[in-house]
mmCIF file of C-alpha atoms in Angstrom:
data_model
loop_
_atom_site.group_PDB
_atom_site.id
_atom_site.type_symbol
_atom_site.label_atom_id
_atom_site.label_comp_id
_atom_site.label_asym_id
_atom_site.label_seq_id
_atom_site.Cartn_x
_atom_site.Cartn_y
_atom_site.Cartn_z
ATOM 1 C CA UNK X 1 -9.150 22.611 6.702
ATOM 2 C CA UNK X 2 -12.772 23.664 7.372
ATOM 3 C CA UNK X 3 -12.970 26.973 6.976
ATOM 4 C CA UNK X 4 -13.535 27.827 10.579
ATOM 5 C CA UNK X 5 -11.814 30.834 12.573
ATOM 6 C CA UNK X 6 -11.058 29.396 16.079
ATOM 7 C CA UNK X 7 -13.998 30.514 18.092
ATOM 8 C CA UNK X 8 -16.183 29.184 15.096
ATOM 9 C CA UNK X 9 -14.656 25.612 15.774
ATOM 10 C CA UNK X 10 -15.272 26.297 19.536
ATOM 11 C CA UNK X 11 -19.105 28.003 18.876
ATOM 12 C CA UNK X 12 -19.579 25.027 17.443
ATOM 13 C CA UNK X 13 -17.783 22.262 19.723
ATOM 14 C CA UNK X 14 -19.912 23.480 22.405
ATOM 15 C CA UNK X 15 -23.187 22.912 20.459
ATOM 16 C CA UNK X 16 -22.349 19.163 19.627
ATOM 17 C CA UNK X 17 -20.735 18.804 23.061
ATOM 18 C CA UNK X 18 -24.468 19.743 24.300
ATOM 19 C CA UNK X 19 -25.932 17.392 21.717
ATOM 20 C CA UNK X 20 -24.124 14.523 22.976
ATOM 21 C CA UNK X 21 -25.206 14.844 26.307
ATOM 22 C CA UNK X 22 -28.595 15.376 25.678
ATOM 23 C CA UNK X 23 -29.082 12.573 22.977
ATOM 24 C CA UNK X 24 -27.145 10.114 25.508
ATOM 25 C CA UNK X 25 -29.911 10.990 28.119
ATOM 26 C CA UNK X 26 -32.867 11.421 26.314
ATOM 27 C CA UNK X 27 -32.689 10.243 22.597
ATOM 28 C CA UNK X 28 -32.588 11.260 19.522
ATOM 29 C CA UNK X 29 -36.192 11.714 19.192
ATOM 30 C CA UNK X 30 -36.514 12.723 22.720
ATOM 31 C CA UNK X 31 -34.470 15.783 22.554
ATOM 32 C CA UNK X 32 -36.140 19.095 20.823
ATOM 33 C CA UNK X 33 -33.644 21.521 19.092
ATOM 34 C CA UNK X 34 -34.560 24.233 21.987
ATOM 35 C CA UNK X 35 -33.239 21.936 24.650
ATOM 36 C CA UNK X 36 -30.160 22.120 22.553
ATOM 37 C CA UNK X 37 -30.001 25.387 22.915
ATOM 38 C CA UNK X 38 -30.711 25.702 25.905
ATOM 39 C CA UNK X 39 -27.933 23.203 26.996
ATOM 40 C CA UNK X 40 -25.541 24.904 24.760
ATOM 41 C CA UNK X 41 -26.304 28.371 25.579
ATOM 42 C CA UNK X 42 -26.235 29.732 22.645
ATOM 43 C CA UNK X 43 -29.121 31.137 20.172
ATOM 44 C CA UNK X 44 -31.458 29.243 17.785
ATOM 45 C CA UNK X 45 -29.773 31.442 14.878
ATOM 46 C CA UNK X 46 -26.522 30.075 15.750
ATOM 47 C CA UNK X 47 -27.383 26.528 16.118
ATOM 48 C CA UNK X 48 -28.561 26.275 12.538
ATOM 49 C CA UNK X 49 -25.811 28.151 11.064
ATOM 50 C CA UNK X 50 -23.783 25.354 11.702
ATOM 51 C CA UNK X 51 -26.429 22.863 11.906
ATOM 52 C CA UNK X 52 -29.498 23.188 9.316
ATOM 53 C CA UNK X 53 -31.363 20.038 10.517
ATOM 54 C CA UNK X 54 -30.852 17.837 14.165
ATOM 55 C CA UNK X 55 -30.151 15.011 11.363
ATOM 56 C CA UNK X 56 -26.724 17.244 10.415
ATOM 57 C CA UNK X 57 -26.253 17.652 14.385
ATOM 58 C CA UNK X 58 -26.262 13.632 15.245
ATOM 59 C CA UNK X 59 -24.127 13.443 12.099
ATOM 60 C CA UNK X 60 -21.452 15.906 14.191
ATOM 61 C CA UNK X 61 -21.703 14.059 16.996
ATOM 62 C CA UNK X 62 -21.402 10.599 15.763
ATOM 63 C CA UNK X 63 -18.047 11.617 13.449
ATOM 64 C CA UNK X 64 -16.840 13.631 16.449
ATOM 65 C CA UNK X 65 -16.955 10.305 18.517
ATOM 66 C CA UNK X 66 -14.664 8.413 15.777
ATOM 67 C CA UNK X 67 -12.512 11.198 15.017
ATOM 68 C CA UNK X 68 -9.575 9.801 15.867
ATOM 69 C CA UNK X 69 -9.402 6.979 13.241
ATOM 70 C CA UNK X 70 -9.310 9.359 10.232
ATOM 71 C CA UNK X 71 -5.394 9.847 8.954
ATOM 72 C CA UNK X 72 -3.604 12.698 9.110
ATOM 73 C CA UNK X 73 -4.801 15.310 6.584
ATOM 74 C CA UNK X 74 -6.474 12.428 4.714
ATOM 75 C CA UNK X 75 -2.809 11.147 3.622
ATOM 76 C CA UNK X 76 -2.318 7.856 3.359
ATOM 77 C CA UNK X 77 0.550 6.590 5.784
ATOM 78 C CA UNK X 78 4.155 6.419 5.171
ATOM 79 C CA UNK X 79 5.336 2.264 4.264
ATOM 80 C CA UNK X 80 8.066 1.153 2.220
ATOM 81 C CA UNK X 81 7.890 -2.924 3.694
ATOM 82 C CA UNK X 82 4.893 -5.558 4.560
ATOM 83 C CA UNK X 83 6.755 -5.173 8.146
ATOM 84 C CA UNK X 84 5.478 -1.658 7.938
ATOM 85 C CA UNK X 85 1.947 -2.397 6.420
ATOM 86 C CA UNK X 86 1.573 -5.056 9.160
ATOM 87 C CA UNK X 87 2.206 -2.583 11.940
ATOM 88 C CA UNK X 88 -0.351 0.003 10.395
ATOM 89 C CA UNK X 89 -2.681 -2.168 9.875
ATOM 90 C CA UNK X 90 -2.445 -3.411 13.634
ATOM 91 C CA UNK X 91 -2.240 -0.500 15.039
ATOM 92 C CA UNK X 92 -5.339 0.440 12.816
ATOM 93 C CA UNK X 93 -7.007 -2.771 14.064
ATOM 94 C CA UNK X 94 -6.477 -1.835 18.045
ATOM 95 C CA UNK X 95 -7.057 2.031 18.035
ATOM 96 C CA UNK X 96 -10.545 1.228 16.134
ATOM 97 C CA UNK X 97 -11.574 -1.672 18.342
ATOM 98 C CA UNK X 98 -10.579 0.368 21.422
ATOM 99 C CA UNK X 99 -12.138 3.779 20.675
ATOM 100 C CA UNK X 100 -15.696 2.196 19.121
ATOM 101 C CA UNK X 101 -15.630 -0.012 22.257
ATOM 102 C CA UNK X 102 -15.687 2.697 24.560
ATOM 103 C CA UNK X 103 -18.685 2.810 26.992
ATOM 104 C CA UNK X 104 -19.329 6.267 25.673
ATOM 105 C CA UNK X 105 -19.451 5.258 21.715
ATOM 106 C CA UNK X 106 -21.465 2.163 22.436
ATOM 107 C CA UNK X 107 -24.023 4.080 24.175
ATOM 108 C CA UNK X 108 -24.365 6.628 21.297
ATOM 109 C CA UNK X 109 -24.545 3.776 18.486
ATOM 110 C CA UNK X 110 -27.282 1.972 20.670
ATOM 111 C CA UNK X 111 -29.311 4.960 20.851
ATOM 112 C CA UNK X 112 -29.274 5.695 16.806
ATOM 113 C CA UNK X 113 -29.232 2.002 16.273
ATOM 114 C CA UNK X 114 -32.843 2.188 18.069
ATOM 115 C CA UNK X 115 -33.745 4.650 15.607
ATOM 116 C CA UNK X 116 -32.483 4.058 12.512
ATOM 117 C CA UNK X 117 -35.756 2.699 11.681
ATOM 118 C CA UNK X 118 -37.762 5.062 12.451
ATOM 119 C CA UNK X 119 -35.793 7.618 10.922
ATOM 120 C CA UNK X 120 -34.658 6.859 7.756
ATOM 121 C CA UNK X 121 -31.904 8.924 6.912
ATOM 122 C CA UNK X 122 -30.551 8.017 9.984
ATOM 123 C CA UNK X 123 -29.194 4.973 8.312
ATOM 124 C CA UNK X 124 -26.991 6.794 6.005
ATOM 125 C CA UNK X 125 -25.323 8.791 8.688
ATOM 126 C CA UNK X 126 -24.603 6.217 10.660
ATOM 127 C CA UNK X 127 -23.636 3.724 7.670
ATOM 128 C CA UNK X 128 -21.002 6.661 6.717
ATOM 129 C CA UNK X 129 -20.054 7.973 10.029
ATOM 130 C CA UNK X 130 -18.692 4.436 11.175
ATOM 131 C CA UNK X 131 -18.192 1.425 9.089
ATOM 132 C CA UNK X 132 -17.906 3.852 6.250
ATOM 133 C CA UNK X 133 -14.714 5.468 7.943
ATOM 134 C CA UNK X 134 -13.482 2.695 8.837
ATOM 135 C CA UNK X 135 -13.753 1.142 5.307
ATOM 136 C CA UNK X 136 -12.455 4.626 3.935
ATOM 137 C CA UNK X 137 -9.259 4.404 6.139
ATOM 138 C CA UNK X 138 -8.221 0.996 5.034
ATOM 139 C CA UNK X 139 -8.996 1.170 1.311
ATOM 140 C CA UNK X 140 -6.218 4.058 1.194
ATOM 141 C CA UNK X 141 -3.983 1.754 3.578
ATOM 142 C CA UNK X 142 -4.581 -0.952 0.626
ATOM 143 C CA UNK X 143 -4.303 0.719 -2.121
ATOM 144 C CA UNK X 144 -1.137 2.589 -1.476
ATOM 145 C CA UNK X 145 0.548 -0.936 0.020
ATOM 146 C CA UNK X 146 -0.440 -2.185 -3.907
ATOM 147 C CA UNK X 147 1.153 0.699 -5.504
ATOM 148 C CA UNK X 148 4.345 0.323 -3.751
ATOM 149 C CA UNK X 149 3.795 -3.442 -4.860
ATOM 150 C CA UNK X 150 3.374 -5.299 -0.624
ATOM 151 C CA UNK X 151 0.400 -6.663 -1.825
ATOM 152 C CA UNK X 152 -1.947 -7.979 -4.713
ATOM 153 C CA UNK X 153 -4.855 -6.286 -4.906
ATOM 154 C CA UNK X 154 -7.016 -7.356 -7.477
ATOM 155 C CA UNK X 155 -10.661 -5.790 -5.757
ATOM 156 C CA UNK X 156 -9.894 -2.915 -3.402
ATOM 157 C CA UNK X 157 -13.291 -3.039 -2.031
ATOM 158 C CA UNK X 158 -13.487 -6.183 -1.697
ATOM 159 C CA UNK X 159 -9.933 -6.455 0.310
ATOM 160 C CA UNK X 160 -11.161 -3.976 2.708
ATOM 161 C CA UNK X 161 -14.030 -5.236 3.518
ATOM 162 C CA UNK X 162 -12.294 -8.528 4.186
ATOM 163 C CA UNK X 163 -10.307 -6.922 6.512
ATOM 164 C CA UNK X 164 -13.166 -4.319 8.158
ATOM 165 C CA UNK X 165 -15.457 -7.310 8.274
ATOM 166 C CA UNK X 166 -13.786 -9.081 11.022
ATOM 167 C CA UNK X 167 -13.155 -5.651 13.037
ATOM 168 C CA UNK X 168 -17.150 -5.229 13.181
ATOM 169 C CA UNK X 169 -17.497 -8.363 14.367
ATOM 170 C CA UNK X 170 -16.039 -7.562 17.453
ATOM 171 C CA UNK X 171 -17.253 -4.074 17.246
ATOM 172 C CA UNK X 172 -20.839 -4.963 16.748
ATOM 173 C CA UNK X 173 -21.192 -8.276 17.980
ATOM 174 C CA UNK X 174 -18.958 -7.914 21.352
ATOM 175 C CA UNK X 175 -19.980 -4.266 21.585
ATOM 176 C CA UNK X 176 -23.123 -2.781 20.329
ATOM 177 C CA UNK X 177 -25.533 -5.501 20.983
ATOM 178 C CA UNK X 178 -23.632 -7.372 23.992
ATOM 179 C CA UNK X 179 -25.381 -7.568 26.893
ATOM 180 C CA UNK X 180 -22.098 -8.158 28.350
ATOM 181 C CA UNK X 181 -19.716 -5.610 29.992
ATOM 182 C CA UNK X 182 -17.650 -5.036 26.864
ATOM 183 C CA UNK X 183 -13.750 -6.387 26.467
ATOM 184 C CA UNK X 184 -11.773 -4.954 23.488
ATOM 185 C CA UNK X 185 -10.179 -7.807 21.217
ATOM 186 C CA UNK X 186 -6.594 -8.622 22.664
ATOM 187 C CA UNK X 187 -3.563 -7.344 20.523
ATOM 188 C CA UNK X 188 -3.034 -10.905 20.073
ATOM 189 C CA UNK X 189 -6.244 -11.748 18.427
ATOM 190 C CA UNK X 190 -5.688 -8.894 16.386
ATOM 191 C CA UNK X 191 -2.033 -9.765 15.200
ATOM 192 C CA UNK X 192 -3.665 -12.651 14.176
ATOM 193 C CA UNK X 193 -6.221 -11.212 12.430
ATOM 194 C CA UNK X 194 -3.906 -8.973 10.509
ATOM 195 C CA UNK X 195 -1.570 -12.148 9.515
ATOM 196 C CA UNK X 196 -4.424 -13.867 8.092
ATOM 197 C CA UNK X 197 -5.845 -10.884 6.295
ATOM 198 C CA UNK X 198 -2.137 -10.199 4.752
ATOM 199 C CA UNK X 199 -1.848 -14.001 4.034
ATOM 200 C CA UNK X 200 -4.246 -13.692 1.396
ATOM 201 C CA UNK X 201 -2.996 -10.320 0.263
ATOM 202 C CA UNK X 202 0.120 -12.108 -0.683
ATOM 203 C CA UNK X 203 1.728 -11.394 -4.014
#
């Protein structure tokens, strides 16, 4: 839990939901902290209460946008067969491809991606708000699937970034800095991505 009474959570869903409009129309740099409040309608006061710095703002925003792909209540997910492990990890693969390859996510990462070097602790934010969830996600996957002994798992990192690695390929590659109307990988290039990966995950 965070802490938050209800209209705290909304207080502060309508500051980042003002945020994200404003930094997908005018930048990160672009946008001041009182056009923030001004879009949000809310007070200066208020906007750093739950907010000290616009760094801790884009941070909001950008985990906001990938929400979705944390588990429940940070548990790992129920498995008791490599059937079950290979449906997770699919249906991982497709609900990560599908929400970072929205038009909406790709415009947001372009926009920090053109100032992540300008702005150097940009980097960090972004580096954990996305591939770091992702790789945070799957490392519990793999390392419960090794406890209940579906796989061999001699480098958790590594393994996860064997399997992440191929996802950000079509994330970044197909997505971010495509000048191409953007596609999501097929389920069917992801099955096979997922019965490769578990290939060499064999025990």
């Amino acid at each position: 839990m965070d802490g938050l009474t209800e209209r705290q959570r909304a207080k502060r869903a309508q500051i980042t939901d003002a945020a994200h409009r404003l930094f997908l129309a005018d930048g990160f740099a672009g946008t001041s902290i009182d056009a923030i409040v001004a879009e949000a309608g809310v007070s200066k006061q208020t906007l750093y209460t739950y907010f000290p710095t616009k760094i801790d703002l884009l941070s909001a925003v950008l985990y906001n946008g990938i929400s979705d792909l944390s588990l429940p209540s940070g548990a790992a997910p129920a498995m008791s067969t490599r059937d079950d492990l290979r449906i997770i990890l699919l249906g991982f693969a497709v609900q990560s491809t599908r929400a970072l390859l929205d038009p909406e996510t790709i415009a947001m990462a372009r926009l920090v991606l053109g100032e992540v070097f300008r702005v150097v602790e940009l980097r960090r934010v972004f580096r954990d708000a996305l591939p770091g969830q992702l790789l945070a996600v799957v490392q519990a996957i793999l390392v419960r699937a090794a406890e209940l002994g579906l796989i061999r798992l001699s480098d958790p990192e590594l393994a996860t970034r064997m399997f992440v690695g191929p996802l950000m390929s079509y994330i970044a590659l197909d997505g971010f800095l495509s000048a191409e109307p953007v596609t999501p990988p097929s389920v069917e290039q992801l099955e096979r991505l997922v019965d490769a990966f578990l290939t060499l995950m064999e025990l």
